[in-house]
Amino acid sequence: MGNEQLQKEQETVDGSEDVSSKNPFYRAVKTYVLRAGRMTAAQERDYAELSNVWCIPYENKKLNFLDIFGNTNPVVIEIGFGMGTATAIIAEQNPDVNYIGIEVHTPGVGKLLGEIRAKDLKNLYIIEHDALEVLENMVVDGSVNGFHIFFPDPWQKKRHHKRRMIQRPRTDLFSKKLAPGGYLYFVTDWQEYADFALEQLTHTPGLHNKYEGFAEHQEWRPKTKFERKGLEKDHVINELYFIKDE
């Protein structure tokens, strides 16, 4: 990638630089790195036995939520669910909401599949693929009732900020996929990313902040092992809760 193209991709903080003609949502710049990680025997077993039932294959075709879930309940998409602990708990506690978890790391997929079986969940499916490509190519505009983005990689180094999930024009895509009144719920323990995300979401067309600045803690969101580690390091947990305009 040439320096000129890279510079264009970085000049998007206020949305003034239009990169949509060639690379609308940073397709060439991934928001994740596939890290080598061994699956446990249980994860391998659950992946082998359950992925063909609860994993939706990626394809360039729009999803029909009624066909998937067999009902018209609200649909919430979680991006980057990690090991899926919070995902499974939230789905179990909200049987009248449908959930789709998107994750690229196979061990986490295997772990969540095991949770789906253990909790006998009927309202949770998984897509193992790049989240931005899934949203662009598989999700109908205005069809999602909520997005959960919990503790994504903060990409701390300045030269890596372009990889952050919560920034324009990526947030424009979330806004486009949300139904009127739908929400985007973002949580991080990295203060600089929290401030950055607040600015980016504030300037995203079609979204408005439910709160003045950072959100109140949403009591229904369970704490994860990752969050507890952050608290042990005295990191402040910041939450953002934005609503799609009616």
CSV table of C-alpha atoms in Angstrom, one decimal:
chain,number,residue,atom,x,y,z
A,1,MET,CA,0.0,0.0,0.0
A,2,GLY,CA,1.5,3.4,-1.0
A,3,ASN,CA,2.0,6.2,1.5
A,4,GLU,CA,-0.6,8.4,-0.3
A,5,GLN,CA,-3.3,5.8,0.0
A,6,LEU,CA,-2.5,5.1,3.7
A,7,GLN,CA,-2.6,8.8,4.4
A,8,LYS,CA,-6.1,9.0,2.8
A,9,GLU,CA,-7.3,6.2,5.0
A,10,GLN,CA,-6.1,8.0,8.1
A,11,GLU,CA,-7.8,11.3,7.4
A,12,THR,CA,-11.2,10.3,8.6
A,13,VAL,CA,-11.5,11.5,12.1
A,14,ASP,CA,-14.1,14.2,11.4
A,15,GLY,CA,-15.5,12.4,8.3
A,16,SER,CA,-14.3,15.2,6.0
A,17,GLU,CA,-12.1,12.9,3.9
A,18,ASP,CA,-14.3,10.8,1.6
A,19,VAL,CA,-12.7,7.4,1.1
A,20,SER,CA,-16.0,5.7,0.1
A,21,SER,CA,-15.3,5.5,-3.6
A,22,LYS,CA,-12.4,3.0,-3.2
A,23,ASN,CA,-12.4,1.6,0.3
A,24,PRO,CA,-15.6,2.6,2.1
A,25,PHE,CA,-15.1,0.8,5.4
A,26,TYR,CA,-11.4,0.2,5.4
A,27,ARG,CA,-11.7,-3.2,3.9
A,28,ALA,CA,-7.9,-3.3,3.4
A,29,VAL,CA,-7.3,-2.4,7.0
A,30,LYS,CA,-8.5,-5.1,9.3
A,31,THR,CA,-9.8,-4.3,12.8
A,32,TYR,CA,-8.3,-7.5,14.2
A,33,VAL,CA,-5.3,-9.8,13.9
A,34,LEU,CA,-5.8,-13.5,13.8
A,35,ARG,CA,-3.7,-14.8,16.7
A,36,ALA,CA,-2.6,-18.4,17.0
A,37,GLY,CA,-4.5,-20.1,19.7
A,38,ARG,CA,-5.0,-23.7,20.5
A,39,MET,CA,-8.5,-25.1,21.0
A,40,THR,CA,-9.1,-27.2,24.0
A,41,ALA,CA,-10.4,-30.7,23.4
A,42,ALA,CA,-13.9,-29.6,24.5
A,43,GLN,CA,-13.8,-26.6,22.1
A,44,GLU,CA,-12.7,-28.9,19.3
A,45,ARG,CA,-15.5,-31.3,20.0
A,46,ASP,CA,-18.2,-28.7,20.3
A,47,TYR,CA,-17.0,-26.9,17.1
A,48,ALA,CA,-17.0,-30.2,15.2
A,49,GLU,CA,-20.4,-31.3,16.5
A,50,LEU,CA,-22.3,-27.9,16.6
A,51,SER,CA,-20.9,-25.5,14.1
A,52,ASN,CA,-23.1,-26.9,11.3
A,53,VAL,CA,-26.1,-26.2,13.4
A,54,TRP,CA,-25.5,-22.8,15.1
A,55,CYS,CA,-22.9,-21.2,12.8
A,56,ILE,CA,-24.3,-19.2,9.8
A,57,PRO,CA,-21.9,-19.5,6.8
A,58,TYR,CA,-20.6,-16.3,5.4
A,59,GLU,CA,-21.9,-15.5,1.9
A,60,ASN,CA,-22.7,-12.5,-0.2
A,61,LYS,CA,-26.4,-12.9,0.5
A,62,LYS,CA,-28.7,-10.9,2.8
A,63,LEU,CA,-29.9,-12.7,6.0
A,64,ASN,CA,-33.6,-13.3,6.6
A,65,PHE,CA,-33.9,-13.2,10.4
A,66,LEU,CA,-37.4,-14.8,10.3
A,67,ASP,CA,-35.9,-17.8,8.5
A,68,ILE,CA,-33.1,-18.1,11.0
A,69,PHE,CA,-34.9,-17.7,14.2
A,70,GLY,CA,-38.5,-18.6,13.3
A,71,ASN,CA,-39.9,-15.4,14.9
A,72,THR,CA,-40.0,-11.7,14.6
A,73,ASN,CA,-38.3,-10.9,17.9
A,74,PRO,CA,-35.7,-8.0,18.0
A,75,VAL,CA,-32.3,-8.9,16.7
A,76,VAL,CA,-29.0,-7.8,18.5
A,77,ILE,CA,-25.6,-8.4,16.9
A,78,GLU,CA,-22.5,-8.7,19.1
A,79,ILE,CA,-19.2,-7.9,17.4
A,80,GLY,CA,-16.1,-9.7,18.7
A,81,PHE,CA,-17.6,-11.8,21.5
A,82,GLY,CA,-14.2,-13.3,22.6
A,83,MET,CA,-14.9,-16.4,24.5
A,84,GLY,CA,-18.7,-15.7,24.6
A,85,THR,CA,-19.2,-15.8,28.3
A,86,ALA,CA,-21.3,-12.5,28.5
A,87,THR,CA,-22.9,-13.4,25.2
A,88,ALA,CA,-24.4,-16.6,26.4
A,89,ILE,CA,-25.6,-15.1,29.7
A,90,ILE,CA,-27.3,-12.2,28.0
A,91,ALA,CA,-29.0,-14.6,25.5
A,92,GLU,CA,-30.1,-16.9,28.3
A,93,GLN,CA,-31.6,-14.0,30.3
A,94,ASN,CA,-33.4,-12.5,27.3
A,95,PRO,CA,-35.2,-15.4,25.5
A,96,ASP,CA,-37.4,-12.9,23.6
A,97,VAL,CA,-34.5,-11.3,21.9
A,98,ASN,CA,-32.5,-12.9,19.0
A,99,TYR,CA,-28.7,-12.7,19.0
A,100,ILE,CA,-26.0,-13.1,16.4
A,101,GLY,CA,-22.4,-13.2,17.6
A,102,ILE,CA,-19.6,-12.4,15.1
A,103,GLU,CA,-16.1,-13.6,15.9
A,104,VAL,CA,-13.0,-14.5,13.9
A,105,HIS,CA,-11.2,-16.5,16.6
A,106,THR,CA,-12.1,-20.2,16.3
A,107,PRO,CA,-11.4,-21.1,20.0
A,108,GLY,CA,-14.0,-18.5,21.1
A,109,VAL,CA,-16.5,-19.9,18.6
A,110,GLY,CA,-16.0,-23.4,20.0
A,111,LYS,CA,-16.4,-22.1,23.5
A,112,LEU,CA,-19.6,-20.3,22.8
A,113,LEU,CA,-21.0,-23.3,20.9
A,114,GLY,CA,-20.5,-25.3,24.1
A,115,GLU,CA,-22.4,-22.6,26.0
A,116,ILE,CA,-25.2,-22.8,23.5
A,117,ARG,CA,-25.5,-26.5,24.1
A,118,ALA,CA,-25.1,-26.3,27.9
A,119,LYS,CA,-27.7,-23.6,28.3
A,120,ASP,CA,-30.0,-25.0,25.6
A,121,LEU,CA,-30.2,-21.6,23.8
A,122,LYS,CA,-32.5,-21.2,20.8
A,123,ASN,CA,-32.0,-17.5,20.3
A,124,LEU,CA,-28.2,-17.3,19.5
A,125,TYR,CA,-26.3,-18.0,16.3
A,126,ILE,CA,-22.7,-17.3,15.3
A,127,ILE,CA,-21.0,-16.0,12.2
A,128,GLU,CA,-17.3,-16.7,12.0
A,129,HIS,CA,-16.0,-14.0,9.7
A,130,ASP,CA,-14.9,-10.4,9.5
A,131,ALA,CA,-17.7,-8.3,11.1
A,132,LEU,CA,-17.6,-5.4,8.6
A,133,GLU,CA,-17.9,-7.7,5.6
A,134,VAL,CA,-20.8,-9.4,7.3
A,135,LEU,CA,-22.6,-6.1,7.9
A,136,GLU,CA,-22.0,-4.8,4.4
A,137,ASN,CA,-23.0,-8.0,2.6
A,138,MET,CA,-25.3,-10.0,4.8
A,139,VAL,CA,-27.3,-7.6,6.9
A,140,VAL,CA,-30.3,-5.6,5.6
A,141,ASP,CA,-30.3,-1.9,6.2
A,142,GLY,CA,-32.5,-0.8,9.1
A,143,SER,CA,-32.9,-4.4,10.4
A,144,VAL,CA,-30.8,-4.5,13.6
A,145,ASN,CA,-32.2,-3.5,17.0
A,146,GLY,CA,-28.9,-3.3,18.8
A,147,PHE,CA,-25.1,-3.7,18.5
A,148,HIS,CA,-23.0,-4.9,21.4
A,149,ILE,CA,-19.2,-4.1,21.1
A,150,PHE,CA,-17.6,-5.0,24.4
A,151,PHE,CA,-13.9,-4.4,25.1
A,152,PRO,CA,-12.6,-4.4,21.5
A,153,ASP,CA,-8.9,-4.1,20.8
A,154,PRO,CA,-8.0,-0.5,21.6
A,155,TRP,CA,-5.1,-0.5,19.2
A,156,GLN,CA,-3.1,1.8,21.5
A,157,LYS,CA,-0.3,2.9,19.2
A,158,LYS,CA,-1.2,5.9,17.2
A,159,ARG,CA,-0.1,4.3,13.9
A,160,HIS,CA,-2.7,1.5,14.6
A,161,HIS,CA,-5.6,3.8,15.4
A,162,LYS,CA,-6.9,3.2,11.8
A,163,ARG,CA,-7.7,-0.4,12.9
A,164,ARG,CA,-10.2,0.7,15.6
A,165,MET,CA,-13.7,-0.6,15.1
A,166,ILE,CA,-15.4,2.5,16.5
A,167,GLN,CA,-14.5,5.3,14.1
A,168,ARG,CA,-16.0,6.8,11.1
A,169,PRO,CA,-16.8,5.8,8.5
A,170,ARG,CA,-17.3,2.4,10.2
A,171,THR,CA,-19.8,3.9,12.6
A,172,ASP,CA,-21.8,5.1,9.6
A,173,LEU,CA,-22.2,1.5,8.6
A,174,PHE,CA,-23.6,0.6,12.1
A,175,SER,CA,-26.0,3.6,11.9
A,176,LYS,CA,-27.1,2.4,8.4
A,177,LYS,CA,-27.9,-1.1,9.7
A,178,LEU,CA,-29.8,-0.1,12.9
A,179,ALA,CA,-33.5,0.2,12.9
A,180,PRO,CA,-35.1,3.4,14.1
A,181,GLY,CA,-34.8,3.4,17.9
A,182,GLY,CA,-32.1,0.8,17.8
A,183,TYR,CA,-28.9,1.2,19.9
A,184,LEU,CA,-25.2,0.8,19.8
A,185,TYR,CA,-23.6,-0.1,23.2
A,186,PHE,CA,-19.9,0.1,23.4
A,187,VAL,CA,-17.6,-0.6,26.4
A,188,THR,CA,-13.9,-0.2,26.9
A,189,ASP,CA,-11.4,0.0,29.7
A,190,TRP,CA,-9.0,2.1,27.6
A,191,GLN,CA,-9.6,5.8,28.4
A,192,GLU,CA,-8.1,7.3,25.3
A,193,TYR,CA,-10.2,5.0,23.1
A,194,ALA,CA,-13.3,5.9,25.1
A,195,ASP,CA,-12.8,9.6,24.4
A,196,PHE,CA,-12.0,8.9,20.8
A,197,ALA,CA,-15.1,6.7,20.4
A,198,LEU,CA,-17.3,9.3,22.0
A,199,GLU,CA,-16.2,11.9,19.5
A,200,GLN,CA,-16.6,9.5,16.5
A,201,LEU,CA,-20.1,8.4,17.5
A,202,THR,CA,-21.2,12.0,18.3
A,203,HIS,CA,-20.4,12.9,14.7
A,204,THR,CA,-22.0,9.8,13.1
A,205,PRO,CA,-25.1,10.8,11.1
A,206,GLY,CA,-28.3,9.3,12.4
A,207,LEU,CA,-27.1,8.5,15.9
A,208,HIS,CA,-27.6,10.5,19.2
A,209,ASN,CA,-26.2,10.0,22.6
A,210,LYS,CA,-28.8,8.7,25.2
A,211,TYR,CA,-26.6,10.3,27.9
A,212,GLU,CA,-24.6,13.5,28.4
A,213,GLY,CA,-21.2,12.0,27.6
A,214,PHE,CA,-20.5,8.5,28.9
A,215,ALA,CA,-23.3,6.2,29.7
A,216,GLU,CA,-24.4,4.9,33.1
A,217,HIS,CA,-23.4,1.3,33.7
A,218,GLN,CA,-26.0,-1.0,32.2
A,219,GLU,CA,-26.8,-3.4,35.0
A,220,TRP,CA,-27.9,-6.2,32.7
A,221,ARG,CA,-24.4,-6.6,31.1
A,222,PRO,CA,-22.5,-9.2,33.0
A,223,LYS,CA,-18.9,-8.7,33.9
A,224,THR,CA,-16.4,-10.8,32.1
A,225,LYS,CA,-13.0,-12.1,33.1
A,226,PHE,CA,-11.4,-9.5,30.8
A,227,GLU,CA,-13.3,-6.7,32.5
A,228,ARG,CA,-12.3,-7.9,36.0
A,229,LYS,CA,-8.6,-7.9,34.9
A,230,GLY,CA,-9.0,-4.3,33.8
A,231,LEU,CA,-10.5,-3.3,37.1
A,232,GLU,CA,-7.6,-5.1,38.9
A,233,LYS,CA,-5.3,-2.8,37.0
A,234,ASP,CA,-7.4,0.3,38.1
A,235,HIS,CA,-8.6,0.9,34.6
A,236,VAL,CA,-11.8,2.9,34.4
A,237,ILE,CA,-14.6,1.2,32.5
A,238,ASN,CA,-16.3,3.6,30.2
A,239,GLU,CA,-19.6,2.9,28.4
A,240,LEU,CA,-21.3,4.6,25.5
A,241,TYR,CA,-25.0,4.1,24.5
A,242,PHE,CA,-26.1,5.7,21.3
A,243,ILE,CA,-29.6,5.5,19.7
A,244,LYS,CA,-30.6,5.5,16.1
A,245,ASP,CA,-32.9,8.5,15.3
A,246,GLU,CA,-36.5,7.7,14.8
